[in-house]
Amino acid sequence: MNAFWIAVIGSSALAFAIKVLGASVPESVLSHPRILRINNLVPVALLTALVAVNTFADKTKLVIDNRALGMAAAIVLLIAKAPFPVVVLGAALTSALAYRYF
Amino acid sequence: MSVKRDSFSVSITVGAYGSAFGAAAVAADFSVLQACLLSLLLFSGASQFAVVGVIAAGGTPLSAIATSTLLGTRNGLYGLRLAPILKLRGWKRIVAAQITIDESTGVALAQNSENEMRKGFWYTGFGVYLFWNLFTLAGALGAQAIGNPSAWGLDAAVPAAFLGLLWPRLSDRKSWVLAALAIVLALTLTPFVPAGIPIISCTLLAIIIGWRK
């Protein structure tokens, strides 16, 4: 079994386990305000890290390339309140143009 | 606004994002089947993008699983919140668990009566599930048709998708500070540790910042 299959099956199994667990345990266990606060912040930390790494990392090297320009376009589109698919497409096209012409 | 209309408009808009996921997965060398299985089985947008993003960045399957699971913990807390409203047992509880995500929870909790909440949960959960999976397939097939997106320089699509998911969560000063610190930590660690670890490490920042009120 290769890396892709391990990632697909492992993450799917754990995601399902968490969902079922949440629907099954008594509420008092996890409703501490601190747990709830941290839980709201975890996606912010992880998503930001994913943005940074997928924009500036090439394996373990830091680079500024066509992706950075694509992300600049994404930020402009988000500030202009563009819908999600437009943001993704705009970033992809901008980075493709940068890749082609620089 | 009626709960049916709420549910439908959320389902179709969010479902359409599935095409971005399908395309991103294929761009990161996942097969069309693997992209579709992630949407059918994992079914949680940010976690699915994380699996793809970590592998695309050269991370190990283990760090992909860890990042995706950490992002998925909130679904467990949604389930906790919804359980007293849904009041389910047996297989219905299992089905409800699988469709407990941001959107079904959001629409449910926005309703005024418990009856409407239950409707909002089921309509939105099934609606997003249906459209998300259809659009995943479409996006994956589309990306497969144009070949390797990296060769075209289309690879900003993946971080842009993460940014799109992050954007609405940057609602207060605390989250902006956390985001800034996460960028610094992730990029500082990148040259020194295996890919994937810089991302997971940022969980610590969330714990530190969330510890105090």
PDB file of C-alpha atoms in Angstrom:
ATOM      1  CA  MET A   1       0.000   0.000   0.000  1.00  0.00           C
ATOM      2  CA  ASN A   2       1.523   3.349  -0.980  1.00  0.00           C
ATOM      3  CA  ALA A   3       1.609   6.681   0.839  1.00  0.00           C
ATOM      4  CA  PHE A   4      -1.512   7.966  -0.911  1.00  0.00           C
ATOM      5  CA  TRP A   5      -3.670   5.043   0.157  1.00  0.00           C
ATOM      6  CA  ILE A   6      -2.378   5.161   3.742  1.00  0.00           C
ATOM      7  CA  ALA A   7      -3.241   8.874   3.901  1.00  0.00           C
ATOM      8  CA  VAL A   8      -6.700   8.366   2.369  1.00  0.00           C
ATOM      9  CA  ILE A   9      -7.742   5.418   4.533  1.00  0.00           C
ATOM     10  CA  GLY A  10      -6.082   6.554   7.768  1.00  0.00           C
ATOM     11  CA  SER A  11      -7.499  10.077   7.676  1.00  0.00           C
ATOM     12  CA  SER A  12     -10.966   8.851   6.682  1.00  0.00           C
ATOM     13  CA  ALA A  13     -11.092   6.286   9.494  1.00  0.00           C
ATOM     14  CA  LEU A  14     -10.006   8.795  12.139  1.00  0.00           C
ATOM     15  CA  ALA A  15     -12.363  11.502  10.852  1.00  0.00           C
ATOM     16  CA  PHE A  16     -15.283   9.082  11.148  1.00  0.00           C
ATOM     17  CA  ALA A  17     -14.179   7.924  14.601  1.00  0.00           C
ATOM     18  CA  ILE A  18     -14.134  11.535  15.842  1.00  0.00           C
ATOM     19  CA  LYS A  19     -17.583  12.249  14.415  1.00  0.00           C
ATOM     20  CA  VAL A  20     -19.092   9.141  16.027  1.00  0.00           C
ATOM     21  CA  LEU A  21     -17.304   9.815  19.311  1.00  0.00           C
ATOM     22  CA  GLY A  22     -18.677  13.365  19.426  1.00  0.00           C
ATOM     23  CA  ALA A  23     -22.216  12.095  18.868  1.00  0.00           C
ATOM     24  CA  SER A  24     -21.826   9.463  21.589  1.00  0.00           C
ATOM     25  CA  VAL A  25     -20.086  10.906  24.659  1.00  0.00           C
ATOM     26  CA  PRO A  26     -21.866  12.861  27.397  1.00  0.00           C
ATOM     27  CA  GLU A  27     -21.679  16.601  26.760  1.00  0.00           C
ATOM     28  CA  SER A  28     -20.060  17.532  30.067  1.00  0.00           C
ATOM     29  CA  VAL A  29     -16.775  15.822  29.168  1.00  0.00           C
ATOM     30  CA  LEU A  30     -15.676  18.241  26.469  1.00  0.00           C
ATOM     31  CA  SER A  31     -17.648  21.409  26.969  1.00  0.00           C
ATOM     32  CA  HIS A  32     -15.040  23.149  29.126  1.00  0.00           C
ATOM     33  CA  PRO A  33     -14.687  26.750  27.834  1.00  0.00           C
ATOM     34  CA  ARG A  34     -10.931  26.338  27.405  1.00  0.00           C
ATOM     35  CA  ILE A  35     -11.380  23.253  25.187  1.00  0.00           C
ATOM     36  CA  LEU A  36     -13.964  25.122  23.113  1.00  0.00           C
ATOM     37  CA  ARG A  37     -11.693  28.173  22.736  1.00  0.00           C
ATOM     38  CA  ILE A  38      -8.708  26.088  21.659  1.00  0.00           C
ATOM     39  CA  ASN A  39     -10.924  24.076  19.330  1.00  0.00           C
ATOM     40  CA  ASN A  40     -11.966  27.273  17.535  1.00  0.00           C
ATOM     41  CA  LEU A  41      -8.349  28.354  17.138  1.00  0.00           C
ATOM     42  CA  VAL A  42      -6.841  25.066  15.910  1.00  0.00           C
ATOM     43  CA  PRO A  43      -8.258  25.436  12.364  1.00  0.00           C
ATOM     44  CA  VAL A  44      -6.903  29.014  12.174  1.00  0.00           C
ATOM     45  CA  ALA A  45      -3.387  27.821  13.104  1.00  0.00           C
ATOM     46  CA  LEU A  46      -3.380  24.792  10.806  1.00  0.00           C
ATOM     47  CA  LEU A  47      -4.989  26.489   7.798  1.00  0.00           C
ATOM     48  CA  THR A  48      -2.567  29.437   8.055  1.00  0.00           C
ATOM     49  CA  ALA A  49       0.382  27.051   8.237  1.00  0.00           C
ATOM     50  CA  LEU A  50      -0.950  25.178   5.210  1.00  0.00           C
ATOM     51  CA  VAL A  51      -1.288  28.458   3.289  1.00  0.00           C
ATOM     52  CA  ALA A  52       2.283  29.482   4.178  1.00  0.00           C
ATOM     53  CA  VAL A  53       3.899  26.134   3.437  1.00  0.00           C
ATOM     54  CA  ASN A  54       2.009  25.501   0.209  1.00  0.00           C
ATOM     55  CA  THR A  55       2.926  28.997  -1.009  1.00  0.00           C
ATOM     56  CA  PHE A  56       6.572  29.337   0.003  1.00  0.00           C
ATOM     57  CA  ALA A  57       7.975  25.835   0.527  1.00  0.00           C
ATOM     58  CA  ASP A  58       9.490  23.611  -2.123  1.00  0.00           C
ATOM     59  CA  LYS A  59      10.084  20.421  -0.126  1.00  0.00           C
ATOM     60  CA  THR A  60      12.316  21.842   2.661  1.00  0.00           C
ATOM     61  CA  LYS A  61      13.495  24.941   0.766  1.00  0.00           C
ATOM     62  CA  LEU A  62      11.840  28.344   1.023  1.00  0.00           C
ATOM     63  CA  VAL A  63      11.195  29.950  -2.361  1.00  0.00           C
ATOM     64  CA  ILE A  64       9.279  32.856  -3.836  1.00  0.00           C
ATOM     65  CA  ASP A  65       7.842  31.774  -7.179  1.00  0.00           C
ATOM     66  CA  ASN A  66       4.708  31.995  -9.319  1.00  0.00           C
ATOM     67  CA  ARG A  67       2.591  30.688  -6.423  1.00  0.00           C
ATOM     68  CA  ALA A  68       3.267  33.850  -4.385  1.00  0.00           C
ATOM     69  CA  LEU A  69       1.843  35.981  -7.182  1.00  0.00           C
ATOM     70  CA  GLY A  70      -1.184  33.682  -7.371  1.00  0.00           C
ATOM     71  CA  MET A  71      -1.718  34.153  -3.643  1.00  0.00           C
ATOM     72  CA  ALA A  72      -1.499  37.930  -3.986  1.00  0.00           C
ATOM     73  CA  ALA A  73      -4.358  37.637  -6.486  1.00  0.00           C
ATOM     74  CA  ALA A  74      -6.281  35.426  -4.037  1.00  0.00           C
ATOM     75  CA  ILE A  75      -5.960  38.036  -1.278  1.00  0.00           C
ATOM     76  CA  VAL A  76      -7.191  40.803  -3.588  1.00  0.00           C
ATOM     77  CA  LEU A  77     -10.163  38.639  -4.618  1.00  0.00           C
ATOM     78  CA  LEU A  78     -11.003  37.789  -0.990  1.00  0.00           C
ATOM     79  CA  ILE A  79     -10.905  41.465   0.003  1.00  0.00           C
ATOM     80  CA  ALA A  80     -13.235  42.133  -2.950  1.00  0.00           C
ATOM     81  CA  LYS A  81     -15.548  39.466  -1.446  1.00  0.00           C
ATOM     82  CA  ALA A  82     -15.300  37.151  -4.447  1.00  0.00           C
ATOM     83  CA  PRO A  83     -16.852  33.686  -3.960  1.00  0.00           C
ATOM     84  CA  PHE A  84     -14.587  30.733  -3.151  1.00  0.00           C
ATOM     85  CA  PRO A  85     -14.364  29.145  -6.643  1.00  0.00           C
ATOM     86  CA  VAL A  86     -13.478  32.525  -8.168  1.00  0.00           C
ATOM     87  CA  VAL A  87     -10.703  32.977  -5.589  1.00  0.00           C
ATOM     88  CA  VAL A  88      -9.212  29.545  -6.325  1.00  0.00           C
ATOM     89  CA  LEU A  89      -9.507  29.961 -10.093  1.00  0.00           C
ATOM     90  CA  GLY A  90      -8.123  33.516 -10.029  1.00  0.00           C
ATOM     91  CA  ALA A  91      -5.109  32.402  -8.007  1.00  0.00           C
ATOM     92  CA  ALA A  92      -4.495  29.413 -10.285  1.00  0.00           C
ATOM     93  CA  LEU A  93      -4.693  31.503 -13.468  1.00  0.00           C
ATOM     94  CA  THR A  94      -2.477  34.272 -12.078  1.00  0.00           C
ATOM     95  CA  SER A  95       0.157  31.759 -11.018  1.00  0.00           C
ATOM     96  CA  ALA A  96      -0.052  30.044 -14.419  1.00  0.00           C
ATOM     97  CA  LEU A  97       0.504  33.363 -16.199  1.00  0.00           C
ATOM     98  CA  ALA A  98       3.427  34.188 -13.906  1.00  0.00           C
ATOM     99  CA  TYR A  99       4.879  30.727 -14.556  1.00  0.00           C
ATOM    100  CA  ARG A 100       4.521  31.143 -18.321  1.00  0.00           C
ATOM    101  CA  TYR A 101       5.945  34.658 -18.673  1.00  0.00           C
ATOM    102  CA  PHE A 102       8.654  35.016 -15.982  1.00  0.00           C
TER     103      PHE A 102
ATOM    104  CA  MET B   1     -35.983  32.440   5.207  1.00  0.00           C
ATOM    105  CA  SER B   2     -37.290  28.897   5.125  1.00  0.00           C
ATOM    106  CA  VAL B   3     -35.076  26.119   6.397  1.00  0.00           C
ATOM    107  CA  LYS B   4     -35.372  24.227   3.091  1.00  0.00           C
ATOM    108  CA  ARG B   5     -34.163  27.205   1.088  1.00  0.00           C
ATOM    109  CA  ASP B   6     -31.322  27.868   3.557  1.00  0.00           C
ATOM    110  CA  SER B   7     -30.223  24.272   3.316  1.00  0.00           C
ATOM    111  CA  PHE B   8     -30.396  24.148  -0.456  1.00  0.00           C
ATOM    112  CA  SER B   9     -28.432  27.334  -1.086  1.00  0.00           C
ATOM    113  CA  VAL B  10     -25.737  26.292   1.377  1.00  0.00           C
ATOM    114  CA  SER B  11     -25.587  22.815  -0.166  1.00  0.00           C
ATOM    115  CA  ILE B  12     -25.121  23.969  -3.726  1.00  0.00           C
ATOM    116  CA  THR B  13     -22.610  26.746  -2.964  1.00  0.00           C
ATOM    117  CA  VAL B  14     -20.498  24.671  -0.612  1.00  0.00           C
ATOM    118  CA  GLY B  15     -20.886  21.597  -2.804  1.00  0.00           C
ATOM    119  CA  ALA B  16     -19.386  23.524  -5.713  1.00  0.00           C
ATOM    120  CA  TYR B  17     -16.162  23.933  -3.700  1.00  0.00           C
ATOM    121  CA  GLY B  18     -15.865  20.179  -4.128  1.00  0.00           C
ATOM    122  CA  SER B  19     -14.653  20.773  -7.676  1.00  0.00           C
ATOM    123  CA  ALA B  20     -11.689  22.732  -6.296  1.00  0.00           C
ATOM    124  CA  PHE B  21     -10.944  19.819  -3.981  1.00  0.00           C
ATOM    125  CA  GLY B  22     -11.180  17.204  -6.736  1.00  0.00           C
ATOM    126  CA  ALA B  23      -8.865  19.249  -8.936  1.00  0.00           C
ATOM    127  CA  ALA B  24      -6.391  19.925  -6.109  1.00  0.00           C
ATOM    128  CA  ALA B  25      -6.250  16.229  -5.185  1.00  0.00           C
ATOM    129  CA  VAL B  26      -5.499  15.139  -8.742  1.00  0.00           C
ATOM    130  CA  ALA B  27      -2.960  17.964  -9.041  1.00  0.00           C
ATOM    131  CA  ALA B  28      -1.182  16.496  -5.998  1.00  0.00           C
ATOM    132  CA  ASP B  29      -1.025  13.095  -7.769  1.00  0.00           C
ATOM    133  CA  PHE B  30      -3.964  11.446  -6.002  1.00  0.00           C
ATOM    134  CA  SER B  31      -6.039   9.285  -8.347  1.00  0.00           C
ATOM    135  CA  VAL B  32      -9.618  10.216  -9.245  1.00  0.00           C
ATOM    136  CA  LEU B  33     -10.775   7.245  -7.138  1.00  0.00           C
ATOM    137  CA  GLN B  34      -8.757   8.421  -4.116  1.00  0.00           C
ATOM    138  CA  ALA B  35     -10.119  11.968  -4.479  1.00  0.00           C
ATOM    139  CA  CYS B  36     -13.677  10.609  -4.557  1.00  0.00           C
ATOM    140  CA  LEU B  37     -13.092   8.279  -1.605  1.00  0.00           C
ATOM    141  CA  LEU B  38     -11.833  11.202   0.476  1.00  0.00           C
ATOM    142  CA  SER B  39     -15.063  13.082  -0.242  1.00  0.00           C
ATOM    143  CA  LEU B  40     -17.264  10.031   0.382  1.00  0.00           C
ATOM    144  CA  LEU B  41     -15.516   8.750   3.510  1.00  0.00           C
ATOM    145  CA  LEU B  42     -13.641  11.634   5.138  1.00  0.00           C
ATOM    146  CA  PHE B  43     -16.226  14.258   4.124  1.00  0.00           C
ATOM    147  CA  SER B  44     -14.861  17.356   5.828  1.00  0.00           C
ATOM    148  CA  GLY B  45     -13.526  20.038   3.502  1.00  0.00           C
ATOM    149  CA  ALA B  46     -10.602  21.472   5.441  1.00  0.00           C
ATOM    150  CA  SER B  47      -9.396  18.008   6.514  1.00  0.00           C
ATOM    151  CA  GLN B  48      -9.560  16.735   2.950  1.00  0.00           C
ATOM    152  CA  PHE B  49      -7.563  19.696   1.643  1.00  0.00           C
ATOM    153  CA  ALA B  50      -5.081  19.074   4.470  1.00  0.00           C
ATOM    154  CA  VAL B  51      -4.457  15.472   3.393  1.00  0.00           C
ATOM    155  CA  VAL B  52      -3.802  16.699  -0.128  1.00  0.00           C
ATOM    156  CA  GLY B  53      -1.821  19.768   0.948  1.00  0.00           C
ATOM    157  CA  VAL B  54       0.538  17.912   3.280  1.00  0.00           C
ATOM    158  CA  ILE B  55       1.244  15.179   0.724  1.00  0.00           C
ATOM    159  CA  ALA B  56       1.692  17.821  -2.003  1.00  0.00           C
ATOM    160  CA  ALA B  57       4.230  19.598   0.215  1.00  0.00           C
ATOM    161  CA  GLY B  58       6.195  16.346   0.481  1.00  0.00           C
ATOM    162  CA  GLY B  59       4.981  15.340   3.949  1.00  0.00           C
ATOM    163  CA  THR B  60       4.597  11.747   5.122  1.00  0.00           C
ATOM    164  CA  PRO B  61       1.187  10.007   5.219  1.00  0.00           C
ATOM    165  CA  LEU B  62       1.407  10.122   9.016  1.00  0.00           C
ATOM    166  CA  SER B  63       1.695  13.912   9.129  1.00  0.00           C
ATOM    167  CA  ALA B  64      -1.101  14.155   6.544  1.00  0.00           C
ATOM    168  CA  ILE B  65      -3.319  12.007   8.782  1.00  0.00           C
ATOM    169  CA  ALA B  66      -2.365  13.967  11.906  1.00  0.00           C
ATOM    170  CA  THR B  67      -3.045  17.380  10.344  1.00  0.00           C
ATOM    171  CA  SER B  68      -6.324  16.231   8.864  1.00  0.00           C
ATOM    172  CA  THR B  69      -7.426  14.676  12.164  1.00  0.00           C
ATOM    173  CA  LEU B  70      -6.557  17.784  14.178  1.00  0.00           C
ATOM    174  CA  LEU B  71      -8.651  19.827  11.754  1.00  0.00           C
ATOM    175  CA  GLY B  72     -11.461  17.286  12.122  1.00  0.00           C
ATOM    176  CA  THR B  73     -11.726  17.421  15.909  1.00  0.00           C
ATOM    177  CA  ARG B  74     -14.212  20.262  15.659  1.00  0.00           C
ATOM    178  CA  ASN B  75     -16.700  17.895  13.995  1.00  0.00           C
ATOM    179  CA  GLY B  76     -16.661  15.840  17.195  1.00  0.00           C
ATOM    180  CA  LEU B  77     -17.522  18.930  19.211  1.00  0.00           C
ATOM    181  CA  TYR B  78     -20.320  19.776  16.771  1.00  0.00           C
ATOM    182  CA  GLY B  79     -21.700  16.278  17.350  1.00  0.00           C
ATOM    183  CA  LEU B  80     -21.605  16.895  21.068  1.00  0.00           C
ATOM    184  CA  ARG B  81     -23.547  20.114  20.656  1.00  0.00           C
ATOM    185  CA  LEU B  82     -26.113  18.564  18.312  1.00  0.00           C
ATOM    186  CA  ALA B  83     -26.742  15.293  20.183  1.00  0.00           C
ATOM    187  CA  PRO B  84     -29.333  16.708  22.626  1.00  0.00           C
ATOM    188  CA  ILE B  85     -31.181  18.345  19.701  1.00  0.00           C
ATOM    189  CA  LEU B  86     -31.119  15.396  17.285  1.00  0.00           C
ATOM    190  CA  LYS B  87     -31.827  12.779  20.001  1.00  0.00           C
ATOM    191  CA  LEU B  88     -30.752   9.811  17.861  1.00  0.00           C
ATOM    192  CA  ARG B  89     -29.964   6.169  18.545  1.00  0.00           C
ATOM    193  CA  GLY B  90     -28.415   3.255  16.652  1.00  0.00           C
ATOM    194  CA  TRP B  91     -27.689   3.533  12.942  1.00  0.00           C
ATOM    195  CA  LYS B  92     -29.332   6.946  12.589  1.00  0.00           C
ATOM    196  CA  ARG B  93     -26.762   8.333  14.988  1.00  0.00           C
ATOM    197  CA  ILE B  94     -23.971   6.879  12.829  1.00  0.00           C
ATOM    198  CA  VAL B  95     -25.439   8.391   9.655  1.00  0.00           C
ATOM    199  CA  ALA B  96     -25.877  11.757  11.391  1.00  0.00           C
ATOM    200  CA  ALA B  97     -22.273  11.592  12.612  1.00  0.00           C
ATOM    201  CA  GLN B  98     -20.934  11.226   9.073  1.00  0.00           C
ATOM    202  CA  ILE B  99     -22.745  14.394   7.901  1.00  0.00           C
ATOM    203  CA  THR B 100     -21.851  16.440  11.016  1.00  0.00           C
ATOM    204  CA  ILE B 101     -19.705  19.205   9.499  1.00  0.00           C
ATOM    205  CA  ASP B 102     -19.416  23.019   9.607  1.00  0.00           C
ATOM    206  CA  GLU B 103     -22.375  23.611   7.300  1.00  0.00           C
ATOM    207  CA  SER B 104     -24.964  21.156   8.673  1.00  0.00           C
ATOM    208  CA  THR B 105     -24.162  22.357  12.197  1.00  0.00           C
ATOM    209  CA  GLY B 106     -24.222  26.009  11.171  1.00  0.00           C
ATOM    210  CA  VAL B 107     -27.615  25.836   9.469  1.00  0.00           C
ATOM    211  CA  ALA B 108     -29.085  23.730  12.304  1.00  0.00           C
ATOM    212  CA  LEU B 109     -27.966  26.094  15.054  1.00  0.00           C
ATOM    213  CA  ALA B 110     -29.255  29.125  13.122  1.00  0.00           C
ATOM    214  CA  GLN B 111     -32.870  27.862  13.361  1.00  0.00           C
ATOM    215  CA  ASN B 112     -35.329  28.892  16.054  1.00  0.00           C
ATOM    216  CA  SER B 113     -37.127  25.692  17.051  1.00  0.00           C
ATOM    217  CA  GLU B 114     -35.753  22.205  17.681  1.00  0.00           C
ATOM    218  CA  ASN B 115     -37.938  20.854  14.913  1.00  0.00           C
ATOM    219  CA  GLU B 116     -36.490  23.330  12.404  1.00  0.00           C
ATOM    220  CA  MET B 117     -32.989  22.623  13.724  1.00  0.00           C
ATOM    221  CA  ARG B 118     -33.382  18.918  12.994  1.00  0.00           C
ATOM    222  CA  LYS B 119     -34.667  19.678   9.494  1.00  0.00           C
ATOM    223  CA  GLY B 120     -31.816  22.101   8.854  1.00  0.00           C
ATOM    224  CA  PHE B 121     -29.288  19.508   9.948  1.00  0.00           C
ATOM    225  CA  TRP B 122     -30.573  16.677   7.758  1.00  0.00           C
ATOM    226  CA  TYR B 123     -31.341  18.754   4.648  1.00  0.00           C
ATOM    227  CA  THR B 124     -27.995  20.547   4.734  1.00  0.00           C
ATOM    228  CA  GLY B 125     -25.989  17.449   5.681  1.00  0.00           C
ATOM    229  CA  PHE B 126     -27.406  15.328   2.872  1.00  0.00           C
ATOM    230  CA  GLY B 127     -27.455  18.244   0.423  1.00  0.00           C
ATOM    231  CA  VAL B 128     -23.792  19.114   0.933  1.00  0.00           C
ATOM    232  CA  TYR B 129     -22.885  15.408   0.855  1.00  0.00           C
ATOM    233  CA  LEU B 130     -24.588  14.947  -2.505  1.00  0.00           C
ATOM    234  CA  PHE B 131     -23.214  18.066  -4.234  1.00  0.00           C
ATOM    235  CA  TRP B 132     -19.766  17.890  -2.635  1.00  0.00           C
ATOM    236  CA  ASN B 133     -19.270  14.360  -3.987  1.00  0.00           C
ATOM    237  CA  LEU B 134     -20.649  15.135  -7.446  1.00  0.00           C
ATOM    238  CA  PHE B 135     -18.439  18.205  -7.785  1.00  0.00           C
ATOM    239  CA  THR B 136     -15.407  16.343  -6.444  1.00  0.00           C
ATOM    240  CA  LEU B 137     -15.780  13.835  -9.263  1.00  0.00           C
ATOM    241  CA  ALA B 138     -16.227  16.637 -11.812  1.00  0.00           C
ATOM    242  CA  GLY B 139     -13.175  18.545 -10.536  1.00  0.00           C
ATOM    243  CA  ALA B 140     -11.004  15.436 -10.429  1.00  0.00           C
ATOM    244  CA  LEU B 141     -11.967  14.416 -13.967  1.00  0.00           C
ATOM    245  CA  GLY B 142     -11.437  17.989 -15.172  1.00  0.00           C
ATOM    246  CA  ALA B 143      -7.952  18.175 -13.681  1.00  0.00           C
ATOM    247  CA  GLN B 144      -7.113  14.757 -15.087  1.00  0.00           C
ATOM    248  CA  ALA B 145      -8.171  15.960 -18.534  1.00  0.00           C
ATOM    249  CA  ILE B 146      -5.761  18.919 -18.563  1.00  0.00           C
ATOM    250  CA  GLY B 147      -2.860  16.802 -17.283  1.00  0.00           C
ATOM    251  CA  ASN B 148      -0.437  17.836 -14.564  1.00  0.00           C
ATOM    252  CA  PRO B 149      -1.489  21.294 -13.247  1.00  0.00           C
ATOM    253  CA  SER B 150       2.016  21.950 -11.872  1.00  0.00           C
ATOM    254  CA  ALA B 151       3.372  21.808 -15.419  1.00  0.00           C
ATOM    255  CA  TRP B 152       1.021  24.674 -16.246  1.00  0.00           C
ATOM    256  CA  GLY B 153       1.940  26.641 -13.121  1.00  0.00           C
ATOM    257  CA  LEU B 154      -1.594  26.290 -11.764  1.00  0.00           C
ATOM    258  CA  ASP B 155      -0.292  25.180  -8.360  1.00  0.00           C
ATOM    259  CA  ALA B 156      -1.423  28.280  -6.430  1.00  0.00           C
ATOM    260  CA  ALA B 157      -4.879  26.650  -6.424  1.00  0.00           C
ATOM    261  CA  VAL B 158      -4.117  24.603  -3.301  1.00  0.00           C
ATOM    262  CA  PRO B 159      -2.891  27.396  -1.011  1.00  0.00           C
ATOM    263  CA  ALA B 160      -5.654  29.649  -2.370  1.00  0.00           C
ATOM    264  CA  ALA B 161      -8.216  27.050  -1.314  1.00  0.00           C
ATOM    265  CA  PHE B 162      -6.722  27.010   2.196  1.00  0.00           C
ATOM    266  CA  LEU B 163      -6.804  30.801   2.284  1.00  0.00           C
ATOM    267  CA  GLY B 164     -10.446  30.767   1.219  1.00  0.00           C
ATOM    268  CA  LEU B 165     -11.256  28.383   4.069  1.00  0.00           C
ATOM    269  CA  LEU B 166      -9.219  30.440   6.534  1.00  0.00           C
ATOM    270  CA  TRP B 167     -10.547  33.889   5.591  1.00  0.00           C
ATOM    271  CA  PRO B 168     -13.965  33.776   7.344  1.00  0.00           C
ATOM    272  CA  ARG B 169     -12.261  32.480  10.513  1.00  0.00           C
ATOM    273  CA  LEU B 170     -10.088  35.580  10.832  1.00  0.00           C
ATOM    274  CA  SER B 171     -12.835  37.330  12.731  1.00  0.00           C
ATOM    275  CA  ASP B 172     -11.024  38.916  15.668  1.00  0.00           C
ATOM    276  CA  ARG B 173      -7.639  40.213  16.804  1.00  0.00           C
ATOM    277  CA  LYS B 174      -6.745  36.939  18.487  1.00  0.00           C
ATOM    278  CA  SER B 175      -7.092  34.930  15.294  1.00  0.00           C
ATOM    279  CA  TRP B 176      -5.055  37.471  13.288  1.00  0.00           C
ATOM    280  CA  VAL B 177      -2.253  37.303  15.861  1.00  0.00           C
ATOM    281  CA  LEU B 178      -2.395  33.511  15.783  1.00  0.00           C
ATOM    282  CA  ALA B 179      -2.301  33.482  11.972  1.00  0.00           C
ATOM    283  CA  ALA B 180       0.743  35.785  11.909  1.00  0.00           C
ATOM    284  CA  LEU B 181       2.572  33.585  14.437  1.00  0.00           C
ATOM    285  CA  ALA B 182       1.640  30.438  12.511  1.00  0.00           C
ATOM    286  CA  ILE B 183       3.170  31.829   9.299  1.00  0.00           C
ATOM    287  CA  VAL B 184       6.398  32.662  11.130  1.00  0.00           C
ATOM    288  CA  LEU B 185       6.626  29.299  12.929  1.00  0.00           C
ATOM    289  CA  ALA B 186       5.735  27.156   9.901  1.00  0.00           C
ATOM    290  CA  LEU B 187       8.200  28.899   7.586  1.00  0.00           C
ATOM    291  CA  THR B 188      10.976  29.036  10.217  1.00  0.00           C
ATOM    292  CA  LEU B 189      10.714  25.279  10.797  1.00  0.00           C
ATOM    293  CA  THR B 190      10.441  24.343   7.107  1.00  0.00           C
ATOM    294  CA  PRO B 191      14.191  24.126   6.290  1.00  0.00           C
ATOM    295  CA  PHE B 192      15.005  22.135   9.443  1.00  0.00           C
ATOM    296  CA  VAL B 193      12.359  19.424   9.960  1.00  0.00           C
ATOM    297  CA  PRO B 194      10.584  16.930   7.656  1.00  0.00           C
ATOM    298  CA  ALA B 195       7.707  18.380   5.613  1.00  0.00           C
ATOM    299  CA  GLY B 196       4.394  18.204   7.472  1.00  0.00           C
ATOM    300  CA  ILE B 197       5.893  18.816  10.925  1.00  0.00           C
ATOM    301  CA  PRO B 198       5.961  22.630  10.505  1.00  0.00           C
ATOM    302  CA  ILE B 199       2.203  22.513   9.897  1.00  0.00           C
ATOM    303  CA  ILE B 200       1.283  20.260  12.847  1.00  0.00           C
ATOM    304  CA  SER B 201       3.541  22.278  15.167  1.00  0.00           C
ATOM    305  CA  CYS B 202       1.244  25.266  14.792  1.00  0.00           C
ATOM    306  CA  THR B 203      -1.366  23.416  16.888  1.00  0.00           C
ATOM    307  CA  LEU B 204       0.796  24.402  19.879  1.00  0.00           C
ATOM    308  CA  LEU B 205       0.251  28.066  19.052  1.00  0.00           C
ATOM    309  CA  ALA B 206      -3.521  27.531  19.097  1.00  0.00           C
ATOM    310  CA  ILE B 207      -3.253  25.874  22.522  1.00  0.00           C
ATOM    311  CA  ILE B 208      -1.058  28.656  23.932  1.00  0.00           C
ATOM    312  CA  ILE B 209      -3.258  31.465  22.607  1.00  0.00           C
ATOM    313  CA  GLY B 210      -6.525  29.702  23.492  1.00  0.00           C
ATOM    314  CA  TRP B 211      -5.389  28.807  27.034  1.00  0.00           C
ATOM    315  CA  ARG B 212      -6.241  32.197  28.483  1.00  0.00           C
ATOM    316  CA  LYS B 213      -9.425  34.071  27.798  1.00  0.00           C
TER     317      LYS B 213
END
